[in-house]
Short mmCIF file of the C-alpha atoms (twelve columns), coordinates in Angstrom:
data_MODEL
# 
_entry.id   MODEL 
# 
loop_
_atom_site.group_PDB 
_atom_site.id 
_atom_site.type_symbol 
_atom_site.label_atom_id 
_atom_site.label_alt_id 
_atom_site.label_comp_id 
_atom_site.label_asym_id 
_atom_site.label_seq_id 
_atom_site.Cartn_x 
_atom_site.Cartn_y 
_atom_site.Cartn_z 
_atom_site.pdbx_PDB_model_num 
ATOM 1   C CA . UNK A 1   -66.304  93.875  29.049 1 
ATOM 2   C CA . UNK A 2   -66.184  97.412  30.457 1 
ATOM 3   C CA . UNK A 3   -63.194  98.574  28.412 1 
ATOM 4   C CA . UNK A 4   -62.637  98.950  24.669 1 
ATOM 5   C CA . UNK A 5   -60.477  95.842  24.446 1 
ATOM 6   C CA . UNK A 6   -57.626  97.820  22.917 1 
ATOM 7   C CA . UNK A 7   -54.978  97.855  25.674 1 
ATOM 8   C CA . UNK A 8   -51.793  99.818  25.120 1 
ATOM 9   C CA . UNK A 9   -48.405  99.832  26.821 1 
ATOM 10  C CA . UNK A 10  -48.262  103.091 28.796 1 
ATOM 11  C CA . UNK A 11  -45.190  102.680 31.008 1 
ATOM 12  C CA . UNK A 12  -41.948  100.696 30.800 1 
ATOM 13  C CA . UNK A 13  -39.800  100.498 33.911 1 
ATOM 14  C CA . UNK A 14  -36.379  99.137  32.971 1 
ATOM 15  C CA . UNK A 15  -32.761  100.118 32.375 1 
ATOM 16  C CA . UNK A 16  -33.140  98.804  28.817 1 
ATOM 17  C CA . UNK A 17  -36.689  99.338  27.577 1 
ATOM 18  C CA . UNK A 18  -36.191  97.778  24.133 1 
ATOM 19  C CA . UNK A 19  -34.654  94.633  25.625 1 
ATOM 20  C CA . UNK A 20  -37.500  94.316  28.129 1 
ATOM 21  C CA . UNK A 21  -40.123  94.577  25.392 1 
ATOM 22  C CA . UNK A 22  -38.241  92.038  23.271 1 
ATOM 23  C CA . UNK A 23  -38.085  89.510  26.131 1 
ATOM 24  C CA . UNK A 24  -41.750  90.059  26.979 1 
ATOM 25  C CA . UNK A 25  -42.777  89.773  23.327 1 
ATOM 26  C CA . UNK A 26  -40.914  86.458  22.943 1 
ATOM 27  C CA . UNK A 27  -42.967  85.020  25.798 1 
ATOM 28  C CA . UNK A 28  -46.268  86.586  24.723 1 
ATOM 29  C CA . UNK A 29  -45.953  85.854  20.991 1 
ATOM 30  C CA . UNK A 30  -47.970  82.653  21.222 1 
ATOM 31  C CA . UNK A 31  -50.677  84.103  23.465 1 
ATOM 32  C CA . UNK A 32  -54.085  85.395  22.357 1 
ATOM 33  C CA . UNK A 33  -54.597  87.462  25.523 1 
ATOM 34  C CA . UNK A 34  -55.342  91.194  24.939 1 
ATOM 35  C CA . UNK A 35  -52.359  92.147  27.128 1 
ATOM 36  C CA . UNK A 36  -50.100  90.041  24.925 1 
ATOM 37  C CA . UNK A 37  -51.469  91.877  21.905 1 
ATOM 38  C CA . UNK A 38  -50.521  95.213  23.522 1 
ATOM 39  C CA . UNK A 39  -46.941  94.036  24.011 1 
ATOM 40  C CA . UNK A 40  -46.686  92.760  20.431 1 
ATOM 41  C CA . UNK A 41  -47.946  96.105  19.134 1 
ATOM 42  C CA . UNK A 42  -45.317  97.902  21.216 1 
ATOM 43  C CA . UNK A 43  -42.600  95.632  19.845 1 
ATOM 44  C CA . UNK A 44  -43.766  96.384  16.306 1 
ATOM 45  C CA . UNK A 45  -43.783  100.113 17.063 1 
ATOM 46  C CA . UNK A 46  -40.185  99.887  18.281 1 
ATOM 47  C CA . UNK A 47  -39.331  97.772  15.195 1 
ATOM 48  C CA . UNK A 48  -38.098  94.896  17.318 1 
ATOM 49  C CA . UNK A 49  -37.703  91.535  15.608 1 
ATOM 50  C CA . UNK A 50  -39.315  88.959  17.892 1 
ATOM 51  C CA . UNK A 51  -38.005  85.367  17.638 1 
ATOM 52  C CA . UNK A 52  -40.146  82.375  18.546 1 
ATOM 53  C CA . UNK A 53  -39.884  80.861  22.002 1 
ATOM 54  C CA . UNK A 54  -38.654  77.264  22.275 1 
ATOM 55  C CA . UNK A 55  -41.341  76.508  24.838 1 
ATOM 56  C CA . UNK A 56  -44.447  78.360  25.929 1 
ATOM 57  C CA . UNK A 57  -46.940  77.884  28.774 1 
ATOM 58  C CA . UNK A 58  -49.850  80.077  29.829 1 
ATOM 59  C CA . UNK A 59  -50.655  79.946  33.544 1 
ATOM 60  C CA . UNK A 60  -54.343  80.809  33.891 1 
ATOM 61  C CA . UNK A 61  -54.914  84.021  35.827 1 
ATOM 62  C CA . UNK A 62  -51.210  84.471  36.539 1 
ATOM 63  C CA . UNK A 63  -49.106  84.965  33.415 1 
ATOM 64  C CA . UNK A 64  -46.757  83.308  30.933 1 
ATOM 65  C CA . UNK A 65  -43.703  81.068  31.142 1 
ATOM 66  C CA . UNK A 66  -41.384  80.558  28.187 1 
ATOM 67  C CA . UNK A 67  -37.996  79.163  27.219 1 
ATOM 68  C CA . UNK A 68  -35.729  80.859  24.679 1 
ATOM 69  C CA . UNK A 69  -32.073  80.064  23.927 1 
ATOM 70  C CA . UNK A 70  -31.749  78.177  27.216 1 
ATOM 71  C CA . UNK A 71  -33.131  81.201  29.089 1 
ATOM 72  C CA . UNK A 72  -36.258  81.105  31.192 1 
ATOM 73  C CA . UNK A 73  -38.756  83.953  30.844 1 
ATOM 74  C CA . UNK A 74  -41.579  84.623  33.279 1 
ATOM 75  C CA . UNK A 75  -44.128  87.398  32.692 1 
ATOM 76  C CA . UNK A 76  -47.048  87.946  35.030 1 
ATOM 77  C CA . UNK A 77  -48.522  89.329  38.214 1 
ATOM 78  C CA . UNK A 78  -47.419  89.064  41.824 1 
ATOM 79  C CA . UNK A 79  -48.941  85.601  42.205 1 
ATOM 80  C CA . UNK A 80  -46.915  84.408  39.236 1 
ATOM 81  C CA . UNK A 81  -43.674  85.726  40.708 1 
ATOM 82  C CA . UNK A 82  -44.419  84.204  44.115 1 
ATOM 83  C CA . UNK A 83  -45.294  80.898  42.465 1 
ATOM 84  C CA . UNK A 84  -41.952  80.865  40.636 1 
ATOM 85  C CA . UNK A 85  -39.975  82.041  43.683 1 
ATOM 86  C CA . UNK A 86  -38.906  85.306  42.037 1 
ATOM 87  C CA . UNK A 87  -38.156  88.316  44.274 1 
ATOM 88  C CA . UNK A 88  -39.873  91.490  43.076 1 
ATOM 89  C CA . UNK A 89  -40.619  93.499  46.248 1 
ATOM 90  C CA . UNK A 90  -37.988  96.152  45.497 1 
ATOM 91  C CA . UNK A 91  -40.363  97.401  42.802 1 
ATOM 92  C CA . UNK A 92  -43.514  97.172  44.933 1 
ATOM 93  C CA . UNK A 93  -43.829  100.941 45.453 1 
ATOM 94  C CA . UNK A 94  -43.684  101.568 41.699 1 
ATOM 95  C CA . UNK A 95  -46.162  98.767  41.039 1 
ATOM 96  C CA . UNK A 96  -48.616  100.270 43.536 1 
ATOM 97  C CA . UNK A 97  -48.373  103.737 41.985 1 
ATOM 98  C CA . UNK A 98  -49.080  102.366 38.491 1 
ATOM 99  C CA . UNK A 99  -51.998  100.260 39.720 1 
ATOM 100 C CA . UNK A 100 -53.479  103.265 41.534 1 
ATOM 101 C CA . UNK A 101 -53.627  104.974 38.125 1 
ATOM 102 C CA . UNK A 102 -55.825  102.154 36.830 1 
ATOM 103 C CA . UNK A 103 -53.088  100.326 34.943 1 
ATOM 104 C CA . UNK A 104 -52.370  96.613  34.804 1 
ATOM 105 C CA . UNK A 105 -48.758  95.904  35.724 1 
ATOM 106 C CA . UNK A 106 -46.863  92.931  34.326 1 
ATOM 107 C CA . UNK A 107 -43.617  91.921  36.005 1 
ATOM 108 C CA . UNK A 108 -40.951  90.493  33.697 1 
ATOM 109 C CA . UNK A 109 -38.209  88.144  34.856 1 
ATOM 110 C CA . UNK A 110 -35.304  86.569  32.976 1 
ATOM 111 C CA . UNK A 111 -33.571  83.563  34.530 1 
ATOM 112 C CA . UNK A 112 -35.405  84.122  37.838 1 
ATOM 113 C CA . UNK A 113 -34.350  87.786  38.038 1 
ATOM 114 C CA . UNK A 114 -36.755  90.702  37.559 1 
ATOM 115 C CA . UNK A 115 -35.704  92.884  34.613 1 
ATOM 116 C CA . UNK A 116 -38.544  95.401  34.675 1 
ATOM 117 C CA . UNK A 117 -42.224  96.307  34.673 1 
ATOM 118 C CA . UNK A 118 -44.655  96.852  31.828 1 
ATOM 119 C CA . UNK A 119 -47.819  98.842  32.585 1 
ATOM 120 C CA . UNK A 120 -50.794  98.457  30.268 1 
ATOM 121 C CA . UNK A 121 -54.024  100.447 30.237 1 
ATOM 122 C CA . UNK A 122 -57.279  99.986  28.369 1 
ATOM 123 C CA . UNK A 123 -59.683  102.899 27.965 1 
ATOM 124 C CA . UNK A 124 -63.224  102.507 29.259 1 
ATOM 125 C CA . UNK A 125 -65.988  102.218 26.688 1 
ATOM 126 C CA . UNK A 126 -67.771  105.544 26.344 1 
ATOM 127 C CA . UNK A 127 -71.081  104.022 27.410 1 
ATOM 128 C CA . UNK A 128 -69.906  101.941 30.401 1 
ATOM 129 C CA . UNK A 129 -70.635  104.608 33.020 1 
ATOM 130 C CA . UNK A 130 -74.002  105.422 31.441 1 
ATOM 131 C CA . UNK A 131 -75.016  101.752 31.445 1 
ATOM 132 C CA . UNK A 132 -74.154  101.417 35.149 1 
ATOM 133 C CA . UNK A 133 -76.154  104.572 35.972 1 
ATOM 134 C CA . UNK A 134 -79.177  103.296 34.049 1 
ATOM 135 C CA . UNK A 135 -79.016  99.908  35.774 1 
ATOM 136 C CA . UNK A 136 -78.870  101.687 39.120 1 
ATOM 137 C CA . UNK A 137 -81.977  103.691 38.147 1 
ATOM 138 C CA . UNK A 138 -83.753  100.368 37.516 1 
ATOM 139 C CA . UNK A 139 -82.831  99.220  41.024 1 
ATOM 140 C CA . UNK A 140 -80.171  96.793  39.782 1 
ATOM 141 C CA . UNK A 141 -76.818  96.645  41.547 1 
ATOM 142 C CA . UNK A 142 -73.690  96.393  39.389 1 
ATOM 143 C CA . UNK A 143 -70.736  94.319  40.623 1 
ATOM 144 C CA . UNK A 144 -67.328  94.059  38.950 1 
ATOM 145 C CA . UNK A 145 -65.667  90.648  38.643 1 
ATOM 146 C CA . UNK A 146 -62.104  90.815  37.337 1 
ATOM 147 C CA . UNK A 147 -58.905  88.851  37.289 1 
ATOM 148 C CA . UNK A 148 -56.992  92.101  37.608 1 
ATOM 149 C CA . UNK A 149 -55.499  93.318  40.875 1 
ATOM 150 C CA . UNK A 150 -57.586  95.150  43.457 1 
ATOM 151 C CA . UNK A 151 -56.025  98.619  43.064 1 
ATOM 152 C CA . UNK A 152 -56.455  98.672  39.289 1 
ATOM 153 C CA . UNK A 153 -59.977  97.259  39.563 1 
ATOM 154 C CA . UNK A 154 -61.049  99.844  42.140 1 
ATOM 155 C CA . UNK A 155 -59.500  102.687 40.141 1 
ATOM 156 C CA . UNK A 156 -61.564  101.679 37.106 1 
ATOM 157 C CA . UNK A 157 -64.695  100.966 39.171 1 
ATOM 158 C CA . UNK A 158 -64.556  104.422 40.741 1 
ATOM 159 C CA . UNK A 159 -64.721  106.004 37.269 1 
ATOM 160 C CA . UNK A 160 -68.055  104.327 36.518 1 
ATOM 161 C CA . UNK A 161 -69.525  104.338 40.048 1 
ATOM 162 C CA . UNK A 162 -69.388  100.590 40.690 1 
ATOM 163 C CA . UNK A 163 -69.176  100.177 44.452 1 
ATOM 164 C CA . UNK A 164 -68.647  96.435  44.851 1 
ATOM 165 C CA . UNK A 165 -65.562  94.851  43.290 1 
ATOM 166 C CA . UNK A 166 -64.215  91.293  43.334 1 
ATOM 167 C CA . UNK A 167 -60.611  91.422  42.090 1 
ATOM 168 C CA . UNK A 168 -57.909  88.785  41.520 1 
ATOM 169 C CA . UNK A 169 -60.584  86.204  40.699 1 
ATOM 170 C CA . UNK A 170 -59.866  83.205  38.481 1 
ATOM 171 C CA . UNK A 171 -62.576  81.820  36.132 1 
ATOM 172 C CA . UNK A 172 -63.770  79.215  38.641 1 
ATOM 173 C CA . UNK A 173 -63.788  81.865  41.377 1 
ATOM 174 C CA . UNK A 174 -66.082  84.057  39.266 1 
ATOM 175 C CA . UNK A 175 -68.466  81.116  39.177 1 
ATOM 176 C CA . UNK A 176 -68.269  80.782  42.968 1 
ATOM 177 C CA . UNK A 177 -69.089  84.482  43.419 1 
ATOM 178 C CA . UNK A 178 -72.187  84.018  41.235 1 
ATOM 179 C CA . UNK A 179 -73.231  80.982  43.305 1 
ATOM 180 C CA . UNK A 180 -72.788  82.914  46.552 1 
ATOM 181 C CA . UNK A 181 -74.901  85.817  45.297 1 
ATOM 182 C CA . UNK A 182 -77.606  83.369  44.200 1 
ATOM 183 C CA . UNK A 183 -77.545  81.607  47.577 1 
ATOM 184 C CA . UNK A 184 -78.333  84.973  49.165 1 
ATOM 185 C CA . UNK A 185 -81.587  85.087  47.205 1 
ATOM 186 C CA . UNK A 186 -80.436  87.299  44.334 1 
ATOM 187 C CA . UNK A 187 -81.315  86.889  40.677 1 
ATOM 188 C CA . UNK A 188 -77.963  87.326  38.953 1 
ATOM 189 C CA . UNK A 189 -77.212  88.401  35.393 1 
ATOM 190 C CA . UNK A 190 -73.626  88.045  34.189 1 
ATOM 191 C CA . UNK A 191 -72.267  90.135  31.314 1 
ATOM 192 C CA . UNK A 192 -69.043  88.842  29.764 1 
ATOM 193 C CA . UNK A 193 -67.047  88.562  26.566 1 
ATOM 194 C CA . UNK A 194 -64.079  86.294  27.258 1 
ATOM 195 C CA . UNK A 195 -63.230  82.630  27.658 1 
ATOM 196 C CA . UNK A 196 -62.643  83.291  31.359 1 
ATOM 197 C CA . UNK A 197 -66.245  84.503  31.709 1 
ATOM 198 C CA . UNK A 198 -67.847  81.333  30.309 1 
ATOM 199 C CA . UNK A 199 -68.252  79.414  33.621 1 
ATOM 200 C CA . UNK A 200 -69.875  82.442  35.302 1 
ATOM 201 C CA . UNK A 201 -72.129  83.038  32.275 1 
ATOM 202 C CA . UNK A 202 -73.316  79.433  32.470 1 
ATOM 203 C CA . UNK A 203 -73.972  79.607  36.231 1 
ATOM 204 C CA . UNK A 204 -75.842  82.925  36.218 1 
ATOM 205 C CA . UNK A 205 -79.616  83.158  35.940 1 
ATOM 206 C CA . UNK A 206 -79.168  85.291  32.828 1 
ATOM 207 C CA . UNK A 207 -75.945  85.029  30.832 1 
ATOM 208 C CA . UNK A 208 -75.412  88.046  28.569 1 
ATOM 209 C CA . UNK A 209 -72.559  87.774  26.057 1 
ATOM 210 C CA . UNK A 210 -71.069  90.680  24.118 1 
ATOM 211 C CA . UNK A 211 -71.321  90.117  20.355 1 
ATOM 212 C CA . UNK A 212 -67.684  91.095  19.802 1 
ATOM 213 C CA . UNK A 213 -66.533  88.582  22.435 1 
ATOM 214 C CA . UNK A 214 -65.175  85.051  22.108 1 
ATOM 215 C CA . UNK A 215 -67.175  82.207  20.555 1 
ATOM 216 C CA . UNK A 216 -67.148  80.348  23.880 1 
ATOM 217 C CA . UNK A 217 -68.782  83.284  25.655 1 
ATOM 218 C CA . UNK A 218 -71.417  83.634  22.932 1 
ATOM 219 C CA . UNK A 219 -72.201  79.911  22.992 1 
ATOM 220 C CA . UNK A 220 -72.628  80.035  26.772 1 
ATOM 221 C CA . UNK A 221 -74.690  83.217  27.051 1 
ATOM 222 C CA . UNK A 222 -78.473  83.085  26.937 1 
ATOM 223 C CA . UNK A 223 -78.580  86.563  25.385 1 
ATOM 224 C CA . UNK A 224 -76.092  87.909  22.835 1 
ATOM 225 C CA . UNK A 225 -75.747  91.657  22.358 1 
ATOM 226 C CA . UNK A 226 -75.196  92.301  18.658 1 
ATOM 227 C CA . UNK A 227 -73.568  95.686  19.213 1 
ATOM 228 C CA . UNK A 228 -70.600  96.272  21.488 1 
ATOM 229 C CA . UNK A 229 -72.701  98.645  23.601 1 
ATOM 230 C CA . UNK A 230 -73.336  97.939  27.283 1 
ATOM 231 C CA . UNK A 231 -76.435  100.131 27.213 1 
ATOM 232 C CA . UNK A 232 -78.071  97.255  25.336 1 
ATOM 233 C CA . UNK A 233 -78.010  95.348  28.648 1 
ATOM 234 C CA . UNK A 234 -80.387  97.997  29.981 1 
ATOM 235 C CA . UNK A 235 -82.445  97.851  26.771 1 
ATOM 236 C CA . UNK A 236 -82.724  94.055  27.082 1 
ATOM 237 C CA . UNK A 237 -83.931  94.288  30.683 1 
ATOM 238 C CA . UNK A 238 -86.484  96.999  29.870 1 
ATOM 239 C CA . UNK A 239 -87.759  95.054  26.847 1 
ATOM 240 C CA . UNK A 240 -88.023  91.882  28.956 1 
ATOM 241 C CA . UNK A 241 -90.012  93.736  31.612 1 
ATOM 242 C CA . UNK A 242 -92.327  95.189  28.948 1 
ATOM 243 C CA . UNK A 243 -92.831  91.678  27.521 1 
ATOM 244 C CA . UNK A 244 -93.675  90.282  30.962 1 
ATOM 245 C CA . UNK A 245 -96.226  93.074  31.467 1 
ATOM 246 C CA . UNK A 246 -97.889  92.079  28.190 1 
ATOM 247 C CA . UNK A 247 -97.952  88.411  29.228 1 
ATOM 248 C CA . UNK A 248 -99.626  89.298  32.535 1 
ATOM 249 C CA . UNK A 249 -102.148 91.571  30.781 1 
ATOM 250 C CA . UNK A 250 -102.994 88.806  28.298 1 
ATOM 251 C CA . UNK A 251 -103.457 86.273  31.076 1 
ATOM 252 C CA . UNK A 252 -105.731 88.701  32.916 1 
ATOM 253 C CA . UNK A 253 -108.002 89.264  29.908 1 
ATOM 254 C CA . UNK A 254 -108.075 85.572  28.984 1 
ATOM 255 C CA . UNK A 255 -109.009 84.564  32.523 1 
ATOM 256 C CA . UNK A 256 -111.468 87.448  32.877 1 
ATOM 257 C CA . UNK A 257 -113.454 86.431  29.786 1 
ATOM 258 C CA . UNK A 258 -113.581 82.786  30.788 1 
ATOM 259 C CA . UNK A 259 -114.290 83.461  34.458 1 
ATOM 260 C CA . UNK A 260 -117.308 85.577  33.534 1 
ATOM 261 C CA . UNK A 261 -118.531 83.611  30.544 1 
ATOM 262 C CA . UNK A 262 -118.265 79.973  31.738 1 
ATOM 263 C CA . UNK A 263 -120.628 80.276  34.772 1 
ATOM 264 C CA . UNK A 264 -123.159 82.227  32.672 1 
ATOM 265 C CA . UNK A 265 -122.998 79.621  29.905 1 
ATOM 266 C CA . UNK A 266 -123.286 76.797  32.440 1 
ATOM 267 C CA . UNK A 267 -126.681 78.112  33.572 1 
ATOM 268 C CA . UNK A 268 -127.856 78.408  30.002 1 
ATOM 269 C CA . UNK A 269 -128.043 82.178  30.188 1 
ATOM 270 C CA . UNK A 270 -125.638 82.811  27.313 1 
ATOM 271 C CA . UNK A 271 -126.596 82.474  23.682 1 
ATOM 272 C CA . UNK A 272 -124.150 80.106  21.918 1 
ATOM 273 C CA . UNK A 273 -123.552 82.713  19.218 1 
ATOM 274 C CA . UNK A 274 -122.673 85.322  21.829 1 
ATOM 275 C CA . UNK A 275 -120.410 82.771  23.592 1 
ATOM 276 C CA . UNK A 276 -118.561 82.081  20.339 1 
ATOM 277 C CA . UNK A 277 -118.198 85.802  19.694 1 
ATOM 278 C CA . UNK A 278 -116.860 86.298  23.233 1 
ATOM 279 C CA . UNK A 279 -114.208 83.605  22.721 1 
ATOM 280 C CA . UNK A 280 -113.175 85.176  19.415 1 
ATOM 281 C CA . UNK A 281 -113.024 88.587  21.075 1 
ATOM 282 C CA . UNK A 282 -110.876 87.100  23.853 1 
ATOM 283 C CA . UNK A 283 -108.344 85.791  21.350 1 
ATOM 284 C CA . UNK A 284 -108.439 89.040  19.359 1 
ATOM 285 C CA . UNK A 285 -107.780 91.080  22.498 1 
ATOM 286 C CA . UNK A 286 -104.696 89.007  23.327 1 
ATOM 287 C CA . UNK A 287 -103.317 89.269  19.779 1 
ATOM 288 C CA . UNK A 288 -103.900 93.031  19.525 1 
ATOM 289 C CA . UNK A 289 -102.434 93.648  22.974 1 
ATOM 290 C CA . UNK A 290 -99.326  91.634  22.039 1 
ATOM 291 C CA . UNK A 291 -98.979  93.484  18.735 1 
ATOM 292 C CA . UNK A 292 -98.877  96.782  20.625 1 
ATOM 293 C CA . UNK A 293 -95.457  95.719  21.937 1 
ATOM 294 C CA . UNK A 294 -94.082  96.735  18.528 1 
ATOM 295 C CA . UNK A 295 -94.792  100.330 19.506 1 
ATOM 296 C CA . UNK A 296 -92.633  100.035 22.641 1 
ATOM 297 C CA . UNK A 297 -89.759  102.479 22.833 1 
ATOM 298 C CA . UNK A 298 -86.771  102.388 25.218 1 
ATOM 299 C CA . UNK A 299 -87.786  105.796 26.587 1 
ATOM 300 C CA . UNK A 300 -91.015  104.205 27.778 1 
# 
């Protein structure tokens, strides 16, 4: 949501880089995850022929498991390695240094033995920081929800001045964070573009889906941003506030006319023709006031 969605392999930690990429690509070939796409692009760049895996399983929020030529392949984060009983702590220092640089680190294991690390980075959208600043100016707090690790998440958040970060969250945990914020009396808007964001989009008071995102996200969101520009979140909020101001103004004028005219008419002090004209003027005022919304500009 905050990044361009074009992740690239930036670092390969292995004695045999080409072999590591080949093994990782075999496992990721059947995945539609953006990180898998980055690995496949790297394999293509290195002109590596990637065979199909015999068996493939995506573990939500953790990584990928695959079988190839009677070999087991596991690609994922720390939780994935711990889940599979694979020792990786000898590389912990290197993992930490890559994460501190804002990169997502994938650990690769072949037959239960770690064979290397693949670091992937995705550039921030040019307008992400500006959108966060504008939301802050409106008195709206921005919070990052991500399945990525805490170091990477905080490194990215610091670049765009987001102070509160929830990292390592699975899709159902994103939903729980939204519920908790709502239970504290907050009105919560969720901006998302992926399948993993759908539960949180549905739970939020206002679900805002990015137009370039997945169909599931767009079906779930109450608002869909046509352009892939996070500043449109700010535009949507400002336009909504301007619309609410018009609604309140219209209600005021409608009630004002009737509050003044009905008692006068009840005592027979108002000519029926004048009363009819007043009602027409009331409706005309509401229509004209609403039409003025067309002149609204984001700068206003």
